Amino acid sequence: MDFALTEEQTAIFDMAHGFGQDRIAPHAQAWEKAGDIPKALWPEVGELGFGGLYVSEEAGGAGLSRLDATLVFEALSMACPSVASFLSIHNMCAAMIDKFGSDAMKARVLPEAIPINKVLSYCLTEPGSGSDAAALKTRAQRTNEGFSLTGTKAFISGGGYSDAYVVMARTGDDGPKGISALYVEDGAPGLSFGGLEDKMGWRSQPTRQVQFDDCKIPAENLLGEEGHGFKYAMAGLDGGRLNIAACSLGAAQQALNLTLSYMGERKAFGKSIDQFQALQFRLADMEIELQAARTFLRQAAWKLDTGAPDATQFCAMAKKFLTEAGSRIADQCLQLHGGYGYLADYGIEKIVRDLRVHQILEGTNEIMRLIVARKMLEARG
Ligand SMILES: Cc1cc2nc3c(=O)[nH]c(=O)nc-3n(C[C@H](O)[C@H](O)[C@H](O)COP(=O)(O)OP(=O)(O)OC[C@H]3O[C@@H](n4cnc5c(N)ncnc54)[C@H](O)[C@@H]3O)c2cc1C
């Protein structure tokens, strides 16, 4: 068993970290205030190969492992969790198209998606169905030309911003087997968007409802096979959960780094606050939790990469563990900054706000426990 990163993995982390610190971190607060990530950033991210991280090399992607991809998200999230997690969604969609799309769809979509000349969003959740995603009601009716799509998707990251949407819709009966995945381009007739959601965190990326009213979708925009859309949507989520966990890890590490520096400078009762043993113990506890989280994440990623039968369970466990540890650590770091932690200039309060949603999306942490408990009961027999 070898826990060390390879030279190549270290280089991937360093490249992502350098780019994040140089091109994202200095602007993260301004983008949050503007509620906008400039579109011009994405081709720069694409040039590093981050637009198709685990899209196969034959299809023009970077062909990285899931473990390698977690290094990119951990490193980028040290600059801004909102930007890093948005990239994760794009990658999830690109990988779905690579894995399940026809050769014609791959040839049409991926040459634009991989360099991130086109940004992709993922549309599963609806106003009436979140955790119970298979109960979705958006309907795709067969027509002579393809499909007519009608319904509403809720909470869509990049809604009204992205260039295309991977949409899970009902083409058949109730339940997961009646769901298909469709590729919907911005500007499609009948496609519109709700108002901008006013959110606690992830504020630089726009979240809106995505609405379809007899939206005409050509037949060639069916992704893979009819009736398989739910399976495709769930396949993307194992990796998506690792990415979100990695985003929590990177941002919590950044909060801890900032706190370690701050505690050496801040004085109280005649000494720097890092001299209080009670506070040193808190630093140590955070370090221990972060190291445990990192090891657990990489084990789960390794399971997914090697096709281990318990990979889904490990992805769920890692997502739950890391997103909660990340938020706990960020909150502690805010506390150790005293009143300054509450001020935007110190960079901690944004991390606290950005990380909170990681416990809710890509499957809530209650659903993560559900997955784990089911597997435990199954194994018990
Ligand atoms: C900022 C943001 C961005 C998002 N981006 C996207 C996106 O890009 N695309 C997308 O498709 N979705 C997106 N989502 C939606 C997100 O995935 C859902 O909010 C999430 O799946 C939870 O669904 P819900 O909000 O309907 O909550 P509900 O499913 O209504 O859950 C409410 C509560 O009940 C709990 N619960 C539900 N069922 C069970 C159960 N069986 N056992 C125990 N507890 C249960 C939940 O854990 C939760 O605590 C986003 C959400 C947010 C907030």
PDB file of N, CA and C in Angstrom, residues 115-211:
ATOM      1  N   PRO A 115     -12.535  22.230 -24.149  1.00  0.00           N
ATOM      2  CA  PRO A 115     -11.785  23.485 -23.922  1.00  0.00           C
ATOM      3  C   PRO A 115     -12.610  24.540 -23.174  1.00  0.00           C
ATOM      4  N   ILE A 116     -13.809  24.152 -22.781  1.00  0.00           N
ATOM      5  CA  ILE A 116     -14.792  25.016 -22.087  1.00  0.00           C
ATOM      6  C   ILE A 116     -15.107  26.281 -22.890  1.00  0.00           C
ATOM      7  N   ASN A 117     -15.223  26.092 -24.187  1.00  0.00           N
ATOM      8  CA  ASN A 117     -15.826  27.169 -24.990  1.00  0.00           C
ATOM      9  C   ASN A 117     -17.339  27.142 -24.767  1.00  0.00           C
ATOM     10  N   LYS A 118     -17.827  25.963 -24.374  1.00  0.00           N
ATOM     11  CA  LYS A 118     -19.231  25.836 -23.965  1.00  0.00           C
ATOM     12  C   LYS A 118     -19.272  25.270 -22.552  1.00  0.00           C
ATOM     13  N   VAL A 119     -20.082  25.916 -21.694  1.00  0.00           N
ATOM     14  CA  VAL A 119     -20.229  25.479 -20.299  1.00  0.00           C
ATOM     15  C   VAL A 119     -21.494  24.622 -20.197  1.00  0.00           C
ATOM     16  N   LEU A 120     -21.402  23.494 -19.470  1.00  0.00           N
ATOM     17  CA  LEU A 120     -22.534  22.574 -19.358  1.00  0.00           C
ATOM     18  C   LEU A 120     -23.103  22.554 -17.935  1.00  0.00           C
ATOM     19  N   SER A 121     -24.427  22.439 -17.839  1.00  0.00           N
ATOM     20  CA  SER A 121     -25.107  22.316 -16.543  1.00  0.00           C
ATOM     21  C   SER A 121     -25.889  21.016 -16.475  1.00  0.00           C
ATOM     22  N   TYR A 122     -26.202  20.631 -15.253  1.00  0.00           N
ATOM     23  CA  TYR A 122     -26.827  19.327 -14.970  1.00  0.00           C
ATOM     24  C   TYR A 122     -28.201  19.569 -14.360  1.00  0.00           C
ATOM     25  N   CYS A 123     -29.244  19.053 -14.992  1.00  0.00           N
ATOM     26  CA  CYS A 123     -30.622  19.361 -14.556  1.00  0.00           C
ATOM     27  C   CYS A 123     -31.365  18.108 -14.134  1.00  0.00           C
ATOM     28  N   LEU A 124     -31.376  17.834 -12.847  1.00  0.00           N
ATOM     29  CA  LEU A 124     -32.100  16.676 -12.314  1.00  0.00           C
ATOM     30  C   LEU A 124     -33.215  17.141 -11.377  1.00  0.00           C
ATOM     31  N   THR A 125     -32.876  18.003 -10.421  1.00  0.00           N
ATOM     32  CA  THR A 125     -33.827  18.413  -9.373  1.00  0.00           C
ATOM     33  C   THR A 125     -35.003  19.199  -9.957  1.00  0.00           C
ATOM     34  N   GLU A 126     -36.177  18.992  -9.351  1.00  0.00           N
ATOM     35  CA  GLU A 126     -37.376  19.756  -9.733  1.00  0.00           C
ATOM     36  C   GLU A 126     -37.980  20.363  -8.464  1.00  0.00           C
ATOM     37  N   PRO A 127     -38.912  21.316  -8.642  1.00  0.00           N
ATOM     38  CA  PRO A 127     -39.504  21.923  -7.440  1.00  0.00           C
ATOM     39  C   PRO A 127     -40.126  20.863  -6.519  1.00  0.00           C
ATOM     40  N   GLY A 128     -40.687  19.794  -7.087  1.00  0.00           N
ATOM     41  CA  GLY A 128     -41.378  18.781  -6.271  1.00  0.00           C
ATOM     42  C   GLY A 128     -40.542  17.546  -6.010  1.00  0.00           C
ATOM     43  N   SER A 129     -39.326  17.475  -6.516  1.00  0.00           N
ATOM     44  CA  SER A 129     -38.501  16.270  -6.292  1.00  0.00           C
ATOM     45  C   SER A 129     -37.024  16.618  -6.250  1.00  0.00           C
ATOM     46  N   GLY A 130     -36.421  16.349  -5.076  1.00  0.00           N
ATOM     47  CA  GLY A 130     -34.986  16.572  -4.906  1.00  0.00           C
ATOM     48  C   GLY A 130     -34.328  15.249  -4.549  1.00  0.00           C
ATOM     49  N   SER A 131     -34.408  14.897  -3.267  1.00  0.00           N
ATOM     50  CA  SER A 131     -33.833  13.607  -2.845  1.00  0.00           C
ATOM     51  C   SER A 131     -34.503  12.447  -3.581  1.00  0.00           C
ATOM     52  N   ASP A 132     -35.807  12.554  -3.756  1.00  0.00           N
ATOM     53  CA  ASP A 132     -36.549  11.506  -4.473  1.00  0.00           C
ATOM     54  C   ASP A 132     -36.530  11.844  -5.959  1.00  0.00           C
ATOM     55  N   ALA A 133     -35.317  11.857  -6.523  1.00  0.00           N
ATOM     56  CA  ALA A 133     -35.133  12.383  -7.883  1.00  0.00           C
ATOM     57  C   ALA A 133     -35.891  11.565  -8.926  1.00  0.00           C
ATOM     58  N   ALA A 134     -36.078  10.270  -8.670  1.00  0.00           N
ATOM     59  CA  ALA A 134     -36.734   9.416  -9.671  1.00  0.00           C
ATOM     60  C   ALA A 134     -38.223   9.748  -9.805  1.00  0.00           C
ATOM     61  N   ALA A 135     -38.733  10.617  -8.933  1.00  0.00           N
ATOM     62  CA  ALA A 135     -40.146  11.031  -9.029  1.00  0.00           C
ATOM     63  C   ALA A 135     -40.304  12.236  -9.955  1.00  0.00           C
ATOM     64  N   LEU A 136     -39.274  12.587 -10.676  1.00  0.00           N
ATOM     65  CA  LEU A 136     -39.328  13.801 -11.510  1.00  0.00           C
ATOM     66  C   LEU A 136     -40.478  13.748 -12.522  1.00  0.00           C
ATOM     67  N   LYS A 137     -40.992  14.951 -12.878  1.00  0.00           N
ATOM     68  CA  LYS A 137     -42.207  15.025 -13.689  1.00  0.00           C
ATOM     69  C   LYS A 137     -41.986  15.684 -15.055  1.00  0.00           C
ATOM     70  N   THR A 138     -40.857  16.354 -15.252  1.00  0.00           N
ATOM     71  CA  THR A 138     -40.605  16.981 -16.561  1.00  0.00           C
ATOM     72  C   THR A 138     -40.748  15.906 -17.636  1.00  0.00           C
ATOM     73  N   ARG A 139     -41.578  16.216 -18.657  1.00  0.00           N
ATOM     74  CA  ARG A 139     -41.894  15.174 -19.635  1.00  0.00           C
ATOM     75  C   ARG A 139     -41.294  15.491 -20.996  1.00  0.00           C
ATOM     76  N   ALA A 140     -40.734  14.474 -21.619  1.00  0.00           N
ATOM     77  CA  ALA A 140     -40.241  14.603 -22.996  1.00  0.00           C
ATOM     78  C   ALA A 140     -41.119  13.706 -23.867  1.00  0.00           C
ATOM     79  N   GLN A 141     -41.978  14.354 -24.650  1.00  0.00           N
ATOM     80  CA  GLN A 141     -42.944  13.629 -25.501  1.00  0.00           C
ATOM     81  C   GLN A 141     -42.322  13.425 -26.878  1.00  0.00           C
ATOM     82  N   ARG A 142     -42.391  12.224 -27.408  1.00  0.00           N
ATOM     83  CA  ARG A 142     -41.883  11.961 -28.767  1.00  0.00           C
ATOM     84  C   ARG A 142     -42.661  12.777 -29.800  1.00  0.00           C
ATOM     85  N   THR A 143     -41.973  13.357 -30.767  1.00  0.00           N
ATOM     86  CA  THR A 143     -42.611  14.037 -31.900  1.00  0.00           C
ATOM     87  C   THR A 143     -41.955  13.498 -33.179  1.00  0.00           C
ATOM     88  N   ASN A 144     -42.386  13.964 -34.331  1.00  0.00           N
ATOM     89  CA  ASN A 144     -41.772  13.491 -35.579  1.00  0.00           C
ATOM     90  C   ASN A 144     -40.294  13.865 -35.644  1.00  0.00           C
ATOM     91  N   GLU A 145     -39.974  15.040 -35.096  1.00  0.00           N
ATOM     92  CA  GLU A 145     -38.586  15.538 -35.212  1.00  0.00           C
ATOM     93  C   GLU A 145     -37.712  15.101 -34.031  1.00  0.00           C
ATOM     94  N   GLY A 146     -38.315  14.729 -32.928  1.00  0.00           N
ATOM     95  CA  GLY A 146     -37.516  14.373 -31.744  1.00  0.00           C
ATOM     96  C   GLY A 146     -38.376  14.351 -30.499  1.00  0.00           C
ATOM     97  N   PHE A 147     -38.267  15.408 -29.693  1.00  0.00           N
ATOM     98  CA  PHE A 147     -39.008  15.451 -28.424  1.00  0.00           C
ATOM     99  C   PHE A 147     -39.570  16.850 -28.175  1.00  0.00           C
ATOM    100  N   SER A 148     -40.687  16.875 -27.469  1.00  0.00           N
ATOM    101  CA  SER A 148     -41.196  18.140 -26.947  1.00  0.00           C
ATOM    102  C   SER A 148     -41.078  18.050 -25.418  1.00  0.00           C
ATOM    103  N   LEU A 149     -40.306  18.976 -24.863  1.00  0.00           N
ATOM    104  CA  LEU A 149     -39.971  18.915 -23.436  1.00  0.00           C
ATOM    105  C   LEU A 149     -40.795  19.943 -22.673  1.00  0.00           C
ATOM    106  N   THR A 150     -41.482  19.479 -21.581  1.00  0.00           N
ATOM    107  CA  THR A 150     -42.284  20.410 -20.785  1.00  0.00           C
ATOM    108  C   THR A 150     -42.088  20.108 -19.303  1.00  0.00           C
ATOM    109  N   GLY A 151     -41.770  21.148 -18.542  1.00  0.00           N
ATOM    110  CA  GLY A 151     -41.582  20.983 -17.097  1.00  0.00           C
ATOM    111  C   GLY A 151     -40.600  22.013 -16.572  1.00  0.00           C
ATOM    112  N   THR A 152     -40.282  21.876 -15.269  1.00  0.00           N
ATOM    113  CA  THR A 152     -39.403  22.859 -14.626  1.00  0.00           C
ATOM    114  C   THR A 152     -38.343  22.153 -13.801  1.00  0.00           C
ATOM    115  N   LYS A 153     -37.099  22.587 -13.943  1.00  0.00           N
ATOM    116  CA  LYS A 153     -35.992  22.107 -13.112  1.00  0.00           C
ATOM    117  C   LYS A 153     -35.645  23.205 -12.105  1.00  0.00           C
ATOM    118  N   ALA A 154     -35.358  22.805 -10.867  1.00  0.00           N
ATOM    119  CA  ALA A 154     -35.117  23.791  -9.806  1.00  0.00           C
ATOM    120  C   ALA A 154     -33.651  23.774  -9.384  1.00  0.00           C
ATOM    121  N   PHE A 155     -33.170  24.885  -8.856  1.00  0.00           N
ATOM    122  CA  PHE A 155     -31.823  24.972  -8.247  1.00  0.00           C
ATOM    123  C   PHE A 155     -30.710  24.679  -9.245  1.00  0.00           C
ATOM    124  N   ILE A 156     -30.873  25.057 -10.508  1.00  0.00           N
ATOM    125  CA  ILE A 156     -29.857  24.637 -11.470  1.00  0.00           C
ATOM    126  C   ILE A 156     -28.658  25.582 -11.456  1.00  0.00           C
ATOM    127  N   SER A 157     -27.518  25.033 -11.072  1.00  0.00           N
ATOM    128  CA  SER A 157     -26.265  25.796 -11.067  1.00  0.00           C
ATOM    129  C   SER A 157     -25.927  26.129 -12.516  1.00  0.00           C
ATOM    130  N   GLY A 158     -25.802  27.399 -12.788  1.00  0.00           N
ATOM    131  CA  GLY A 158     -25.518  27.818 -14.169  1.00  0.00           C
ATOM    132  C   GLY A 158     -26.779  28.021 -14.997  1.00  0.00           C
ATOM    133  N   GLY A 159     -27.959  27.931 -14.367  1.00  0.00           N
ATOM    134  CA  GLY A 159     -29.211  28.174 -15.102  1.00  0.00           C
ATOM    135  C   GLY A 159     -29.206  29.584 -15.691  1.00  0.00           C
ATOM    136  N   GLY A 160     -29.435  29.707 -16.980  1.00  0.00           N
ATOM    137  CA  GLY A 160     -29.452  31.014 -17.639  1.00  0.00           C
ATOM    138  C   GLY A 160     -28.048  31.547 -17.939  1.00  0.00           C
ATOM    139  N   TYR A 161     -27.030  30.771 -17.613  1.00  0.00           N
ATOM    140  CA  TYR A 161     -25.633  31.179 -17.796  1.00  0.00           C
ATOM    141  C   TYR A 161     -24.923  30.199 -18.736  1.00  0.00           C
ATOM    142  N   SER A 162     -25.254  28.926 -18.561  1.00  0.00           N
ATOM    143  CA  SER A 162     -24.534  27.883 -19.297  1.00  0.00           C
ATOM    144  C   SER A 162     -24.966  27.858 -20.758  1.00  0.00           C
ATOM    145  N   ASP A 163     -24.162  27.150 -21.554  1.00  0.00           N
ATOM    146  CA  ASP A 163     -24.433  27.079 -22.992  1.00  0.00           C
ATOM    147  C   ASP A 163     -25.283  25.867 -23.348  1.00  0.00           C
ATOM    148  N   ALA A 164     -25.317  24.880 -22.463  1.00  0.00           N
ATOM    149  CA  ALA A 164     -26.144  23.696 -22.719  1.00  0.00           C
ATOM    150  C   ALA A 164     -26.442  22.990 -21.402  1.00  0.00           C
ATOM    151  N   TYR A 165     -27.500  22.184 -21.423  1.00  0.00           N
ATOM    152  CA  TYR A 165     -28.011  21.540 -20.208  1.00  0.00           C
ATOM    153  C   TYR A 165     -28.217  20.045 -20.475  1.00  0.00           C
ATOM    154  N   VAL A 166     -27.732  19.221 -19.562  1.00  0.00           N
ATOM    155  CA  VAL A 166     -28.055  17.793 -19.622  1.00  0.00           C
ATOM    156  C   VAL A 166     -29.276  17.614 -18.723  1.00  0.00           C
ATOM    157  N   VAL A 167     -30.409  17.264 -19.354  1.00  0.00           N
ATOM    158  CA  VAL A 167     -31.703  17.306 -18.659  1.00  0.00           C
ATOM    159  C   VAL A 167     -32.272  15.893 -18.529  1.00  0.00           C
ATOM    160  N   MET A 168     -32.597  15.515 -17.296  1.00  0.00           N
ATOM    161  CA  MET A 168     -33.260  14.231 -17.081  1.00  0.00           C
ATOM    162  C   MET A 168     -34.773  14.460 -17.144  1.00  0.00           C
ATOM    163  N   ALA A 169     -35.448  13.720 -18.033  1.00  0.00           N
ATOM    164  CA  ALA A 169     -36.885  13.930 -18.250  1.00  0.00           C
ATOM    165  C   ALA A 169     -37.581  12.596 -18.463  1.00  0.00           C
ATOM    166  N   ARG A 170     -38.892  12.623 -18.232  1.00  0.00           N
ATOM    167  CA  ARG A 170     -39.660  11.383 -18.316  1.00  0.00           C
ATOM    168  C   ARG A 170     -40.119  11.117 -19.756  1.00  0.00           C
ATOM    169  N   THR A 171     -39.684   9.996 -20.303  1.00  0.00           N
ATOM    170  CA  THR A 171     -40.139   9.591 -21.635  1.00  0.00           C
ATOM    171  C   THR A 171     -41.053   8.362 -21.524  1.00  0.00           C
ATOM    172  N   GLY A 172     -41.132   7.795 -20.333  1.00  0.00           N
ATOM    173  CA  GLY A 172     -41.926   6.579 -20.157  1.00  0.00           C
ATOM    174  C   GLY A 172     -42.751   6.645 -18.885  1.00  0.00           C
ATOM    175  N   ASP A 173     -42.939   5.468 -18.292  1.00  0.00           N
ATOM    176  CA  ASP A 173     -43.795   5.357 -17.096  1.00  0.00           C
ATOM    177  C   ASP A 173     -43.124   5.975 -15.871  1.00  0.00           C
ATOM    178  N   ASP A 174     -43.893   5.974 -14.768  1.00  0.00           N
ATOM    179  CA  ASP A 174     -43.351   6.436 -13.478  1.00  0.00           C
ATOM    180  C   ASP A 174     -42.132   5.583 -13.102  1.00  0.00           C
ATOM    181  N   GLY A 175     -41.270   6.169 -12.277  1.00  0.00           N
ATOM    182  CA  GLY A 175     -40.121   5.391 -11.775  1.00  0.00           C
ATOM    183  C   GLY A 175     -38.870   5.655 -12.597  1.00  0.00           C
ATOM    184  N   PRO A 176     -37.744   5.133 -12.127  1.00  0.00           N
ATOM    185  CA  PRO A 176     -36.446   5.453 -12.747  1.00  0.00           C
ATOM    186  C   PRO A 176     -36.314   4.968 -14.185  1.00  0.00           C
ATOM    187  N   LYS A 177     -36.982   3.868 -14.539  1.00  0.00           N
ATOM    188  CA  LYS A 177     -36.792   3.317 -15.897  1.00  0.00           C
ATOM    189  C   LYS A 177     -37.563   4.091 -16.963  1.00  0.00           C
ATOM    190  N   GLY A 178     -38.359   5.049 -16.519  1.00  0.00           N
ATOM    191  CA  GLY A 178     -39.095   5.875 -17.488  1.00  0.00           C
ATOM    192  C   GLY A 178     -38.394   7.199 -17.761  1.00  0.00           C
ATOM    193  N   ILE A 179     -37.128   7.299 -17.346  1.00  0.00           N
ATOM    194  CA  ILE A 179     -36.407   8.584 -17.452  1.00  0.00           C
ATOM    195  C   ILE A 179     -35.312   8.492 -18.520  1.00  0.00           C
ATOM    196  N   SER A 180     -35.215   9.544 -19.340  1.00  0.00           N
ATOM    197  CA  SER A 180     -34.152   9.629 -20.347  1.00  0.00           C
ATOM    198  C   SER A 180     -33.371  10.915 -20.123  1.00  0.00           C
ATOM    199  N   ALA A 181     -32.182  10.981 -20.722  1.00  0.00           N
ATOM    200  CA  ALA A 181     -31.349  12.191 -20.612  1.00  0.00           C
ATOM    201  C   ALA A 181     -31.294  12.873 -21.979  1.00  0.00           C
ATOM    202  N   LEU A 182     -31.485  14.177 -21.983  1.00  0.00           N
ATOM    203  CA  LEU A 182     -31.492  14.939 -23.238  1.00  0.00           C
ATOM    204  C   LEU A 182     -30.487  16.080 -23.143  1.00  0.00           C
ATOM    205  N   TYR A 183     -29.921  16.413 -24.288  1.00  0.00           N
ATOM    206  CA  TYR A 183     -28.968  17.522 -24.363  1.00  0.00           C
ATOM    207  C   TYR A 183     -29.717  18.725 -24.934  1.00  0.00           C
ATOM    208  N   VAL A 184     -29.820  19.783 -24.134  1.00  0.00           N
ATOM    209  CA  VAL A 184     -30.623  20.951 -24.537  1.00  0.00           C
ATOM    210  C   VAL A 184     -29.715  22.166 -24.658  1.00  0.00           C
ATOM    211  N   GLU A 185     -29.682  22.728 -25.844  1.00  0.00           N
ATOM    212  CA  GLU A 185     -28.800  23.884 -26.046  1.00  0.00           C
ATOM    213  C   GLU A 185     -29.491  25.180 -25.686  1.00  0.00           C
ATOM    214  N   ASP A 186     -28.707  26.110 -25.179  1.00  0.00           N
ATOM    215  CA  ASP A 186     -29.256  27.436 -24.885  1.00  0.00           C
ATOM    216  C   ASP A 186     -29.851  27.993 -26.173  1.00  0.00           C
ATOM    217  N   GLY A 187     -30.970  28.676 -26.030  1.00  0.00           N
ATOM    218  CA  GLY A 187     -31.611  29.265 -27.209  1.00  0.00           C
ATOM    219  C   GLY A 187     -32.636  28.346 -27.840  1.00  0.00           C
ATOM    220  N   ALA A 188     -32.774  27.107 -27.330  1.00  0.00           N
ATOM    221  CA  ALA A 188     -33.785  26.191 -27.885  1.00  0.00           C
ATOM    222  C   ALA A 188     -35.163  26.845 -27.712  1.00  0.00           C
ATOM    223  N   PRO A 189     -36.045  26.761 -28.730  1.00  0.00           N
ATOM    224  CA  PRO A 189     -37.362  27.373 -28.581  1.00  0.00           C
ATOM    225  C   PRO A 189     -38.120  26.729 -27.422  1.00  0.00           C
ATOM    226  N   GLY A 190     -38.716  27.556 -26.553  1.00  0.00           N
ATOM    227  CA  GLY A 190     -39.465  27.014 -25.411  1.00  0.00           C
ATOM    228  C   GLY A 190     -38.628  26.880 -24.149  1.00  0.00           C
ATOM    229  N   LEU A 191     -37.340  27.253 -24.215  1.00  0.00           N
ATOM    230  CA  LEU A 191     -36.473  27.205 -23.022  1.00  0.00           C
ATOM    231  C   LEU A 191     -36.422  28.592 -22.386  1.00  0.00           C
ATOM    232  N   SER A 192     -36.702  28.672 -21.075  1.00  0.00           N
ATOM    233  CA  SER A 192     -36.591  29.966 -20.387  1.00  0.00           C
ATOM    234  C   SER A 192     -36.087  29.719 -18.957  1.00  0.00           C
ATOM    235  N   PHE A 193     -35.875  30.797 -18.215  1.00  0.00           N
ATOM    236  CA  PHE A 193     -35.239  30.679 -16.898  1.00  0.00           C
ATOM    237  C   PHE A 193     -35.991  31.480 -15.849  1.00  0.00           C
ATOM    238  N   GLY A 194     -35.961  30.994 -14.600  1.00  0.00           N
ATOM    239  CA  GLY A 194     -36.557  31.737 -13.496  1.00  0.00           C
ATOM    240  C   GLY A 194     -35.610  32.849 -13.045  1.00  0.00           C
ATOM    241  N   GLY A 195     -36.019  33.569 -11.998  1.00  0.00           N
ATOM    242  CA  GLY A 195     -35.178  34.652 -11.467  1.00  0.00           C
ATOM    243  C   GLY A 195     -33.954  34.088 -10.756  1.00  0.00           C
ATOM    244  N   LEU A 196     -32.972  34.952 -10.573  1.00  0.00           N
ATOM    245  CA  LEU A 196     -31.738  34.557  -9.890  1.00  0.00           C
ATOM    246  C   LEU A 196     -32.045  34.236  -8.418  1.00  0.00           C
ATOM    247  N   GLU A 197     -31.634  33.056  -7.956  1.00  0.00           N
ATOM    248  CA  GLU A 197     -31.858  32.703  -6.547  1.00  0.00           C
ATOM    249  C   GLU A 197     -30.847  33.471  -5.678  1.00  0.00           C
ATOM    250  N   ASP A 198     -31.331  34.023  -4.562  1.00  0.00           N
ATOM    251  CA  ASP A 198     -30.483  34.759  -3.635  1.00  0.00           C
ATOM    252  C   ASP A 198     -30.008  33.769  -2.572  1.00  0.00           C
ATOM    253  N   LYS A 199     -28.715  33.406  -2.605  1.00  0.00           N
ATOM    254  CA  LYS A 199     -28.247  32.270  -1.814  1.00  0.00           C
ATOM    255  C   LYS A 199     -27.274  32.677  -0.702  1.00  0.00           C
ATOM    256  N   MET A 200     -27.109  31.750   0.254  1.00  0.00           N
ATOM    257  CA  MET A 200     -26.163  31.940   1.362  1.00  0.00           C
ATOM    258  C   MET A 200     -24.713  31.915   0.855  1.00  0.00           C
ATOM    259  N   GLY A 201     -24.388  30.939   0.047  1.00  0.00           N
ATOM    260  CA  GLY A 201     -23.032  30.791  -0.485  1.00  0.00           C
ATOM    261  C   GLY A 201     -23.088  30.485  -1.972  1.00  0.00           C
ATOM    262  N   TRP A 202     -21.942  30.066  -2.516  1.00  0.00           N
ATOM    263  CA  TRP A 202     -21.861  29.786  -3.961  1.00  0.00           C
ATOM    264  C   TRP A 202     -22.439  30.967  -4.741  1.00  0.00           C
ATOM    265  N   ARG A 203     -22.211  32.172  -4.231  1.00  0.00           N
ATOM    266  CA  ARG A 203     -22.915  33.326  -4.805  1.00  0.00           C
ATOM    267  C   ARG A 203     -22.350  33.773  -6.148  1.00  0.00           C
ATOM    268  N   SER A 204     -21.108  33.386  -6.453  1.00  0.00           N
ATOM    269  CA  SER A 204     -20.579  33.838  -7.745  1.00  0.00           C
ATOM    270  C   SER A 204     -21.206  33.064  -8.897  1.00  0.00           C
ATOM    271  N   GLN A 205     -21.726  31.860  -8.627  1.00  0.00           N
ATOM    272  CA  GLN A 205     -22.352  31.121  -9.722  1.00  0.00           C
ATOM    273  C   GLN A 205     -23.867  31.285  -9.667  1.00  0.00           C
ATOM    274  N   PRO A 206     -24.475  31.656 -10.791  1.00  0.00           N
ATOM    275  CA  PRO A 206     -25.917  31.872 -10.794  1.00  0.00           C
ATOM    276  C   PRO A 206     -26.709  30.571 -10.676  1.00  0.00           C
ATOM    277  N   THR A 207     -27.749  30.587  -9.847  1.00  0.00           N
ATOM    278  CA  THR A 207     -28.658  29.447  -9.696  1.00  0.00           C
ATOM    279  C   THR A 207     -30.052  29.916 -10.112  1.00  0.00           C
ATOM    280  N   ARG A 208     -30.656  29.211 -11.039  1.00  0.00           N
ATOM    281  CA  ARG A 208     -32.005  29.585 -11.476  1.00  0.00           C
ATOM    282  C   ARG A 208     -32.815  28.332 -11.775  1.00  0.00           C
ATOM    283  N   GLN A 209     -34.134  28.510 -11.831  1.00  0.00           N
ATOM    284  CA  GLN A 209     -34.971  27.441 -12.395  1.00  0.00           C
ATOM    285  C   GLN A 209     -34.736  27.413 -13.903  1.00  0.00           C
ATOM    286  N   VAL A 210     -34.817  26.229 -14.472  1.00  0.00           N
ATOM    287  CA  VAL A 210     -34.740  26.088 -15.930  1.00  0.00           C
ATOM    288  C   VAL A 210     -36.099  25.545 -16.375  1.00  0.00           C
ATOM    289  N   GLN A 211     -36.757  26.303 -17.265  1.00  0.00           N
ATOM    290  CA  GLN A 211     -38.147  25.974 -17.604  1.00  0.00           C
ATOM    291  C   GLN A 211     -38.266  25.556 -19.073  1.00  0.00           C
TER     292      GLN A 211
END
